Amino acid sequence: MMDPKPPKYAPRSDADILSLIEAHTFAWIVSAGSGYGATPLPLRPRLDAEGKLVAFAGHFARSNPQVERLKAHSRALILFMGPHAYVSPSWMADRTQASTWNYMSAAFECDLTFIEDADGIEADLNDLIVAMEAGRPNGWSMAEMGERAHRLARGIIGFRADIVSQNAAFKLGQDERDDVFTDILNGLTEEGEHDLMQHMRVYNPGRG
């Protein structure tokens, strides 16, 4: 069971969690069983008919020893990390403030089911590639590999990870004084942390 995060850092909606996942697709898959296993992988969300996030799709190399662990014990923890940065008191007029870290994260307990058939594996690969190539001026497709794509696909195994529980934390200055919040925004701007800064503005309308 995952430790709950403070309610003040809760995301506003499931849509915000989905946006985080779609913007930061590379996640850690952590499993237990006969020793711990951890693999970073790109994942794609799966939604139900109402648009609710219910699962993830991904793939392992067949040679990855974590596959056998997950076949024996299918429960895994999937961890996404969004924009994050150190917050320095050196930015602040009030130097009695403590240093901290602002961040966006989401963790999911999931049960994995493996996909062995070639068509299912290639469909999931295509879905990932289409998403990652979207908007590129010279976008690439797996079909351009020809027969080589089928050969390479035989070296991987797909999976669906059905969500059992989830816990997200968007720590974006919600509990900071207005003057401290403004100093943090200015410091992040100076250090080029524009993505985190913009999310702080969204989660704190009318501040800074």
Short mmCIF file of C-alpha atoms in Angstrom, two decimals:
data_model
loop_
_atom_site.label_atom_id
_atom_site.label_comp_id
_atom_site.label_asym_id
_atom_site.label_seq_id
_atom_site.Cartn_x
_atom_site.Cartn_y
_atom_site.Cartn_z
CA MET A 1 0.00 0.00 0.00
CA MET A 2 1.39 3.41 -0.96
CA ASP A 3 1.80 6.15 1.64
CA PRO A 4 -0.73 8.93 0.99
CA LYS A 5 0.56 12.42 0.18
CA PRO A 6 -0.79 15.51 2.04
CA PRO A 7 -4.19 16.57 0.63
CA LYS A 8 -2.88 20.09 -0.03
CA TYR A 9 -0.64 18.62 -2.74
CA ALA A 10 -3.40 16.65 -4.46
CA PRO A 11 -3.83 17.19 -8.21
CA ARG A 12 -6.94 19.09 -9.21
CA SER A 13 -8.32 16.30 -11.37
CA ASP A 14 -7.59 12.97 -13.04
CA ALA A 15 -7.06 14.97 -16.23
CA ASP A 16 -4.03 16.63 -14.63
CA ILE A 17 -2.56 13.23 -13.80
CA LEU A 18 -3.13 12.07 -17.37
CA SER A 19 -1.44 15.22 -18.70
CA LEU A 20 1.58 14.53 -16.49
CA ILE A 21 1.84 10.97 -17.82
CA GLU A 22 1.49 11.99 -21.44
CA ALA A 23 4.15 14.69 -21.06
CA HIS A 24 6.57 12.46 -19.10
CA THR A 25 6.15 8.99 -20.56
CA PHE A 26 9.34 7.43 -19.16
CA ALA A 27 8.53 5.68 -15.87
CA TRP A 28 10.10 3.24 -13.44
CA ILE A 29 8.54 -0.24 -13.17
CA VAL A 30 9.42 -1.59 -9.73
CA SER A 31 8.60 -5.17 -8.72
CA ALA A 32 9.21 -7.41 -5.73
CA GLY A 33 8.99 -11.19 -5.51
CA SER A 34 12.34 -13.01 -5.58
CA GLY A 35 14.35 -9.83 -5.09
CA TYR A 36 13.55 -6.35 -6.31
CA GLY A 37 13.53 -5.40 -9.95
CA ALA A 38 13.41 -1.93 -11.48
CA THR A 39 13.36 -0.95 -15.15
CA PRO A 40 12.77 2.48 -16.73
CA LEU A 41 10.39 2.20 -19.68
CA PRO A 42 8.20 4.38 -21.89
CA LEU A 43 4.52 3.76 -21.17
CA ARG A 44 1.26 4.64 -22.87
CA PRO A 45 -1.98 5.30 -20.94
CA ARG A 46 -5.08 3.20 -21.51
CA LEU A 47 -8.50 4.77 -20.88
CA ASP A 48 -11.95 3.26 -20.39
CA ALA A 49 -15.08 4.26 -22.34
CA GLU A 50 -15.60 7.26 -20.03
CA GLY A 51 -12.05 8.51 -20.56
CA LYS A 52 -10.78 7.39 -17.14
CA LEU A 53 -7.19 6.20 -16.82
CA VAL A 54 -7.33 2.48 -16.03
CA ALA A 55 -4.07 0.93 -17.26
CA PHE A 56 -0.73 1.37 -19.01
CA ALA A 57 0.79 -0.43 -21.98
CA GLY A 58 4.51 -1.06 -22.40
CA HIS A 59 7.12 -3.62 -23.26
CA PHE A 60 10.21 -5.28 -21.79
CA ALA A 61 13.14 -6.88 -23.52
CA ARG A 62 12.49 -10.62 -23.24
CA SER A 63 15.98 -11.01 -21.77
CA ASN A 64 15.16 -8.72 -18.83
CA PRO A 65 15.15 -10.85 -15.64
CA GLN A 66 12.34 -8.71 -14.25
CA VAL A 67 9.97 -10.41 -16.70
CA GLU A 68 10.24 -13.72 -14.85
CA ARG A 69 9.77 -11.97 -11.48
CA LEU A 70 6.60 -10.34 -12.77
CA LYS A 71 5.27 -13.58 -14.22
CA ALA A 72 5.59 -15.08 -10.75
CA HIS A 73 4.36 -11.98 -8.86
CA SER A 74 2.36 -9.68 -11.13
CA ARG A 75 2.02 -6.67 -8.79
CA ALA A 76 4.30 -3.72 -9.61
CA LEU A 77 4.75 -0.10 -8.65
CA ILE A 78 4.90 2.35 -11.56
CA LEU A 79 6.49 5.72 -10.84
CA PHE A 80 6.27 8.85 -12.98
CA MET A 81 8.24 12.02 -12.24
CA GLY A 82 7.25 15.30 -13.83
CA PRO A 83 9.01 18.66 -13.65
CA HIS A 84 10.90 19.23 -10.40
CA ALA A 85 13.56 21.52 -8.97
CA TYR A 86 15.39 22.48 -5.81
CA VAL A 87 14.01 25.61 -4.14
CA SER A 88 16.81 27.72 -2.64
CA PRO A 89 16.34 30.18 0.25
CA SER A 90 19.01 32.26 -1.49
CA TRP A 91 16.24 33.48 -3.80
CA MET A 92 14.18 34.88 -0.94
CA ALA A 93 14.05 38.19 0.87
CA ASP A 94 13.15 36.19 4.00
CA ARG A 95 16.24 34.05 4.47
CA THR A 96 14.73 32.24 7.47
CA GLN A 97 12.86 30.08 4.97
CA ALA A 98 13.96 26.45 4.61
CA SER A 99 15.13 24.89 1.39
CA THR A 100 12.70 22.48 -0.25
CA TRP A 101 11.92 20.73 -3.51
CA ASN A 102 8.92 21.41 -5.72
CA TYR A 103 7.76 18.59 -7.96
CA MET A 104 4.98 16.70 -9.71
CA SER A 105 4.81 12.91 -9.36
CA ALA A 106 2.40 10.02 -9.73
CA ALA A 107 2.66 6.47 -8.41
CA PHE A 108 0.45 3.53 -9.36
CA GLU A 109 0.08 0.03 -7.96
CA CYS A 110 -0.66 -2.18 -10.95
CA ASP A 111 -1.19 -5.81 -11.89
CA LEU A 112 0.68 -6.79 -15.04
CA THR A 113 -0.54 -9.14 -17.75
CA PHE A 114 1.96 -10.06 -20.46
CA ILE A 115 1.20 -9.90 -24.18
CA GLU A 116 2.93 -12.68 -26.09
CA ASP A 117 1.33 -12.51 -29.54
CA ALA A 118 3.20 -10.69 -32.29
CA ASP A 119 0.19 -8.68 -33.46
CA GLY A 120 -0.51 -7.37 -29.95
CA ILE A 121 3.14 -6.45 -29.39
CA GLU A 122 3.42 -4.63 -32.71
CA ALA A 123 0.14 -2.78 -32.11
CA ASP A 124 1.44 -1.44 -28.81
CA LEU A 125 4.77 -0.48 -30.39
CA ASN A 126 2.97 1.37 -33.16
CA ASP A 127 0.82 3.20 -30.63
CA LEU A 128 3.93 4.35 -28.74
CA ILE A 129 5.76 5.40 -31.91
CA VAL A 130 2.78 7.33 -33.31
CA ALA A 131 2.49 9.23 -30.01
CA MET A 132 6.20 10.03 -29.84
CA GLU A 133 6.49 11.02 -33.52
CA ALA A 134 3.38 13.24 -33.51
CA GLY A 135 4.11 16.78 -34.64
CA ARG A 136 7.63 16.07 -35.89
CA PRO A 137 8.30 17.69 -39.28
CA ASN A 138 9.74 14.47 -40.73
CA GLY A 139 7.85 11.95 -38.60
CA TRP A 140 8.92 8.31 -38.75
CA SER A 141 6.81 5.13 -38.71
CA MET A 142 7.74 1.57 -37.81
CA ALA A 143 6.58 0.42 -41.25
CA GLU A 144 9.69 2.08 -42.71
CA MET A 145 11.82 -0.64 -41.11
CA GLY A 146 10.18 -3.30 -43.25
CA GLU A 147 10.81 -6.92 -42.22
CA ARG A 148 13.42 -5.83 -39.67
CA ALA A 149 10.60 -4.47 -37.49
CA HIS A 150 9.09 -7.95 -37.15
CA ARG A 151 12.45 -9.47 -36.24
CA LEU A 152 13.16 -6.87 -33.58
CA ALA A 153 9.65 -7.21 -32.13
CA ARG A 154 10.36 -10.88 -31.41
CA GLY A 155 12.93 -9.73 -28.86
CA ILE A 156 10.40 -7.96 -26.67
CA ILE A 157 7.34 -8.88 -24.66
CA GLY A 158 4.41 -6.52 -24.22
CA PHE A 159 2.34 -5.97 -21.12
CA ARG A 160 -0.79 -4.28 -19.84
CA ALA A 161 -0.60 -2.87 -16.31
CA ASP A 162 -4.07 -2.52 -14.78
CA ILE A 163 -4.24 0.15 -12.07
CA VAL A 164 -5.14 -1.07 -8.58
CA SER A 165 -4.50 2.20 -6.72
CA GLN A 166 -2.85 5.54 -7.37
CA ASN A 167 -1.25 8.36 -5.43
CA ALA A 168 -0.15 11.64 -7.02
CA ALA A 169 1.53 14.67 -5.49
CA PHE A 170 1.79 18.09 -7.14
CA LYS A 171 3.87 20.14 -4.67
CA LEU A 172 3.73 23.52 -6.36
CA GLY A 173 3.93 26.15 -3.63
CA GLN A 174 0.32 25.86 -2.49
CA ASP A 175 1.34 26.37 1.16
CA GLU A 176 3.83 29.21 0.65
CA ARG A 177 3.25 32.83 1.68
CA ASP A 178 2.59 35.14 -1.26
CA ASP A 179 5.96 36.90 -0.96
CA VAL A 180 7.84 33.60 -0.73
CA PHE A 181 5.85 32.20 -3.64
CA THR A 182 6.83 35.17 -5.81
CA ASP A 183 10.49 34.79 -4.86
CA ILE A 184 10.36 31.11 -5.81
CA LEU A 185 8.86 31.93 -9.21
CA ASN A 186 11.59 34.48 -9.84
CA GLY A 187 14.31 32.03 -8.80
CA LEU A 188 12.96 29.28 -11.04
CA THR A 189 12.80 31.73 -13.93
CA GLU A 190 16.44 32.70 -13.42
CA GLU A 191 17.45 29.03 -13.44
CA GLY A 192 15.44 28.21 -16.55
CA GLU A 193 12.90 25.94 -14.82
CA HIS A 194 10.07 27.28 -16.95
CA ASP A 195 7.95 24.11 -17.04
CA LEU A 196 7.77 23.86 -13.25
CA MET A 197 7.19 27.61 -12.95
CA GLN A 198 4.24 27.48 -15.36
CA HIS A 199 2.64 24.63 -13.43
CA MET A 200 3.05 26.62 -10.21
CA ARG A 201 1.15 29.49 -11.81
CA VAL A 202 -1.63 27.16 -12.97
CA TYR A 203 -2.02 25.66 -9.50
CA ASN A 204 -1.92 29.05 -7.79
CA PRO A 205 -4.10 31.36 -9.88
CA GLY A 206 -3.81 35.02 -9.08
CA ARG A 207 -0.52 34.64 -7.21
CA GLY A 208 2.95 35.77 -8.23
#
